Amino acid sequence: MSSRSGHHQKHHHHQDHGRAPARRPAAHHAAPAVAASGEGYTLVHAGKQVRFGPVVFWIAVGTVVLLGMWSAATATYFAFRDDVLTRLIARQAEMQYAYEDRISELRAKVDRTTSRQLLDQEQFDQKLDQILKRQSTLESRATALGAMPDATSTGSIKPQGRAEAAPSSGTPKPSPISDTVIFVAPPDREARLESRAPLIAKAQPNQFAKAQGVDNVLVRLQTSLDQVERRQVAALSSVEDGIESRVRRMRGVISDLGLNMSQLEAAVPRSGMGGPYVPVKLTPDAGAFERQLYRININRAQMQRLNQTLALVPYRKPVVGEVEFTSGFGVRSDPFLGRPAMHTGLDFRAAQGDPVRVTANGKVVSAGWAGGYGRMVEVDHGNGLSTRYGHLSEIGVKVGEYVKIGQVIGAVGSTGRSTGPHLHYETRIDGEAVDPQKFLRAGVRLSAG
């Protein structure tokens, strides 16, 4: 029975073995099994067994794990790649925009600095042009002041053959040289700002120092021109005061002498002069200096006319040197008879042969022996004025000759009724003898200014 059962089992096993292929497809989908043993690992799949050692097994497992992690990382990278790239691009764009903004800001700063420098350059040129125009104006003023004749000239007789006396203290005429400011433009005036624009940020301190230096130069120039202008105004005011004072003294002298101004002017000889009449006018934009100069020219023309008129008035000394009278005008004791007599002139002490000079312009009407006068010269000055010069040792002019102030007409002597060398000098108005000291005092008054 045991053999039957064994046969039956064998047969049954054979049958099962024979049916196995029909059920294999179901077993083909079964997961492989891994069995561990002391010598390694066995992988069973579809009835097949593959044995692995421990090292190989763990290498395979590690490789699988690494591949899994790499796959996970790759999936994550691709999942977040767009977001990372977007952020990177945005960051790059932000940096680019910031850089461009910085460049634009620097460019704007350079443009502002360049514009400011151009404006400063333009302002400097304007100030420089104003200074140059002002300098030119002051130079023309200095020339006008230097061309003014000396207002202190009185036409008095000056010594000849002697050393010239020191000039009298009067209003000094301004010198065009001392009143001129020479300006030399800075060497960088013509520089171009474009070439310096890239270096503006670096050169700002130096340019600031240069700007300060240029401003200081302009301020110094303005101060210098202010000083020159003040000196010119002061000189012009002094000249105006001097001319006005002299004109007043001239008119006062003519009035004190009792002379008729119109008759004196009519007696002035007319020399060769002429030309079209062009009235003097002030321009509408004339400043204080020009108006003052206009007044001075008007007063100077009046003074010149008065000088021409007073050239016919004998208020000067007929001899050079200190005046010393040996006998005055009026009643005196006659030196020969000892009785009271009228002395019609002044006796000037002088040495034999000293030159005698005419005291005003005029015409010689007498030149020769004249009784008690001895050798005598009489000069007619017009308008009833005449002078006589007596006791001359010699005569140097002829009748009809025109003589001018200071011209030598003879020499001191002692001819006629004379007790010694001296000059007998008379002043007459309409033939009547008047005190010559009245005229001499007028001359002192005129020369005092």
Coordinates of C-alpha atoms in Angstrom, one line a residue, residues 78-247:
F78 CA 13.1 70.4 -13.3
A79 CA 10.2 71.2 -11.1
F80 CA 11.8 74.3 -9.7
R81 CA 14.1 75.2 -12.6
D82 CA 11.8 77.8 -14.2
D83 CA 11.3 79.6 -10.9
V84 CA 15.1 79.7 -10.3
L85 CA 15.8 80.9 -13.8
T86 CA 13.1 83.6 -13.5
R87 CA 14.6 84.8 -10.2
L88 CA 18.1 84.8 -11.7
I89 CA 16.9 86.7 -14.7
A90 CA 15.0 89.2 -12.5
R91 CA 18.1 89.7 -10.3
Q92 CA 20.3 90.2 -13.4
A93 CA 17.8 92.7 -14.8
E94 CA 17.6 94.5 -11.5
M95 CA 21.4 94.8 -11.3
Q96 CA 21.5 96.0 -14.9
Y97 CA 18.8 98.6 -14.2
A98 CA 20.6 99.7 -11.1
Y99 CA 23.8 100.0 -13.1
E100 CA 22.1 102.0 -15.8
D101 CA 20.5 104.2 -13.3
R102 CA 23.9 104.8 -11.7
I103 CA 25.3 105.7 -15.1
S104 CA 22.4 108.0 -15.8
E105 CA 22.9 109.7 -12.5
L106 CA 26.6 110.2 -13.1
R107 CA 25.9 111.5 -16.6
A108 CA 23.3 113.9 -15.2
K109 CA 25.8 115.0 -12.5
V110 CA 28.5 115.5 -15.2
D111 CA 25.9 117.5 -17.3
R112 CA 25.0 119.6 -14.3
T113 CA 28.6 120.2 -13.5
T114 CA 29.4 121.0 -17.1
S115 CA 26.4 123.4 -17.3
R116 CA 27.5 125.1 -14.1
Q117 CA 31.0 125.5 -15.4
L118 CA 29.7 126.8 -18.6
L119 CA 27.5 129.3 -16.7
D120 CA 30.4 130.2 -14.5
Q121 CA 32.6 130.7 -17.6
E122 CA 29.9 132.9 -19.2
Q123 CA 29.5 134.9 -16.0
F124 CA 33.3 135.3 -15.8
D125 CA 33.4 136.5 -19.4
Q126 CA 30.6 139.0 -18.7
K127 CA 32.4 140.3 -15.6
L128 CA 35.7 140.5 -17.5
D129 CA 34.0 142.4 -20.3
Q130 CA 32.6 144.8 -17.8
I131 CA 36.0 145.3 -16.2
L132 CA 37.6 145.9 -19.6
K133 CA 34.9 148.4 -20.6
R134 CA 35.3 150.1 -17.3
Q135 CA 39.0 150.2 -17.7
S136 CA 38.6 151.7 -21.1
T137 CA 36.3 154.3 -19.7
L138 CA 38.7 155.2 -16.9
E139 CA 41.6 155.4 -19.4
S140 CA 39.6 157.8 -21.6
R141 CA 38.8 159.8 -18.4
A142 CA 42.4 159.9 -17.5
T143 CA 43.3 161.1 -20.9
A144 CA 40.7 163.9 -20.6
L145 CA 42.0 164.8 -17.2
G146 CA 45.6 164.8 -18.4
A147 CA 44.7 167.0 -21.4
M148 CA 43.3 169.7 -19.1
P149 CA 45.5 172.9 -19.0
D150 CA 46.8 174.1 -15.6
A151 CA 44.0 176.1 -14.0
T152 CA 46.5 178.0 -11.8
S153 CA 48.2 179.8 -14.7
T154 CA 47.8 183.5 -14.2
G155 CA 49.8 184.9 -17.0
S156 CA 52.2 186.6 -14.6
I157 CA 55.6 187.6 -15.6
K158 CA 58.2 184.8 -15.2
P159 CA 61.9 185.5 -14.7
Q160 CA 64.1 184.8 -17.7
G161 CA 67.8 183.8 -17.5
R162 CA 67.3 182.4 -14.0
A163 CA 66.7 178.9 -12.7
E164 CA 63.0 178.0 -13.0
A165 CA 61.3 178.1 -9.7
A166 CA 59.7 175.0 -8.3
P167 CA 56.2 174.5 -9.5
S168 CA 53.6 176.1 -7.2
S169 CA 51.5 173.8 -5.1
G170 CA 48.3 173.4 -7.0
T171 CA 46.0 170.7 -8.1
P172 CA 48.2 167.9 -9.5
K173 CA 47.0 166.7 -12.9
P174 CA 46.3 163.0 -12.9
S175 CA 48.7 160.9 -15.0
P176 CA 47.1 158.6 -17.5
I177 CA 49.9 156.1 -16.7
S178 CA 49.2 155.9 -13.0
D179 CA 45.4 155.8 -13.6
T180 CA 45.6 152.8 -16.0
V181 CA 45.0 149.2 -14.9
I182 CA 46.5 146.6 -17.1
F183 CA 44.6 143.3 -16.9
V184 CA 46.0 140.0 -18.2
A185 CA 43.3 137.4 -18.6
P186 CA 44.0 134.0 -16.9
P187 CA 45.6 131.5 -19.2
D188 CA 42.7 129.1 -18.8
R189 CA 40.1 131.6 -20.0
E190 CA 40.0 130.1 -23.5
A191 CA 40.0 126.5 -22.3
R192 CA 37.2 124.2 -23.5
L193 CA 35.1 122.6 -20.9
E194 CA 34.3 119.6 -23.1
S195 CA 37.9 118.3 -22.8
R196 CA 37.7 118.5 -19.0
A197 CA 34.2 117.0 -18.6
P198 CA 35.4 113.4 -18.0
L199 CA 37.7 114.6 -15.2
I200 CA 35.1 116.7 -13.5
A201 CA 34.6 114.5 -10.5
K202 CA 38.3 114.1 -10.0
A203 CA 39.2 117.7 -10.6
Q204 CA 36.5 119.4 -8.7
P205 CA 38.7 120.6 -5.8
N206 CA 41.3 122.0 -8.1
Q207 CA 38.6 123.7 -10.2
F208 CA 37.0 125.1 -7.1
A209 CA 40.4 126.5 -6.1
K210 CA 40.8 128.0 -9.6
A211 CA 37.3 129.5 -9.5
Q212 CA 38.1 131.0 -6.1
G213 CA 41.4 132.4 -7.5
V214 CA 39.6 133.9 -10.6
D215 CA 37.0 135.4 -8.3
N216 CA 39.7 136.9 -6.2
V217 CA 41.4 138.4 -9.2
L218 CA 38.2 139.9 -10.4
V219 CA 37.5 141.4 -6.9
R220 CA 41.1 142.8 -6.8
L221 CA 40.6 144.3 -10.3
Q222 CA 37.3 145.8 -9.2
T223 CA 38.9 147.3 -6.1
S224 CA 41.7 148.7 -8.1
L225 CA 39.4 150.3 -10.6
D226 CA 37.3 151.7 -7.7
Q227 CA 40.4 153.3 -6.3
V228 CA 41.3 154.8 -9.7
E229 CA 37.8 156.1 -10.2
R230 CA 37.8 157.7 -6.7
R231 CA 41.1 159.4 -7.5
Q232 CA 39.8 160.6 -10.8
V233 CA 36.6 161.9 -9.3
A234 CA 38.6 163.6 -6.5
A235 CA 41.0 165.2 -9.1
L236 CA 38.1 166.3 -11.2
S237 CA 36.3 167.8 -8.2
S238 CA 39.5 169.6 -7.3
V239 CA 40.0 170.9 -10.8
E240 CA 36.3 172.1 -10.9
D241 CA 36.7 173.8 -7.5
G242 CA 39.9 175.5 -8.6
I243 CA 38.4 176.8 -11.9
E244 CA 35.2 178.0 -10.3
S245 CA 37.3 179.8 -7.6
R246 CA 39.6 181.4 -10.1
V247 CA 36.6 182.6 -12.3

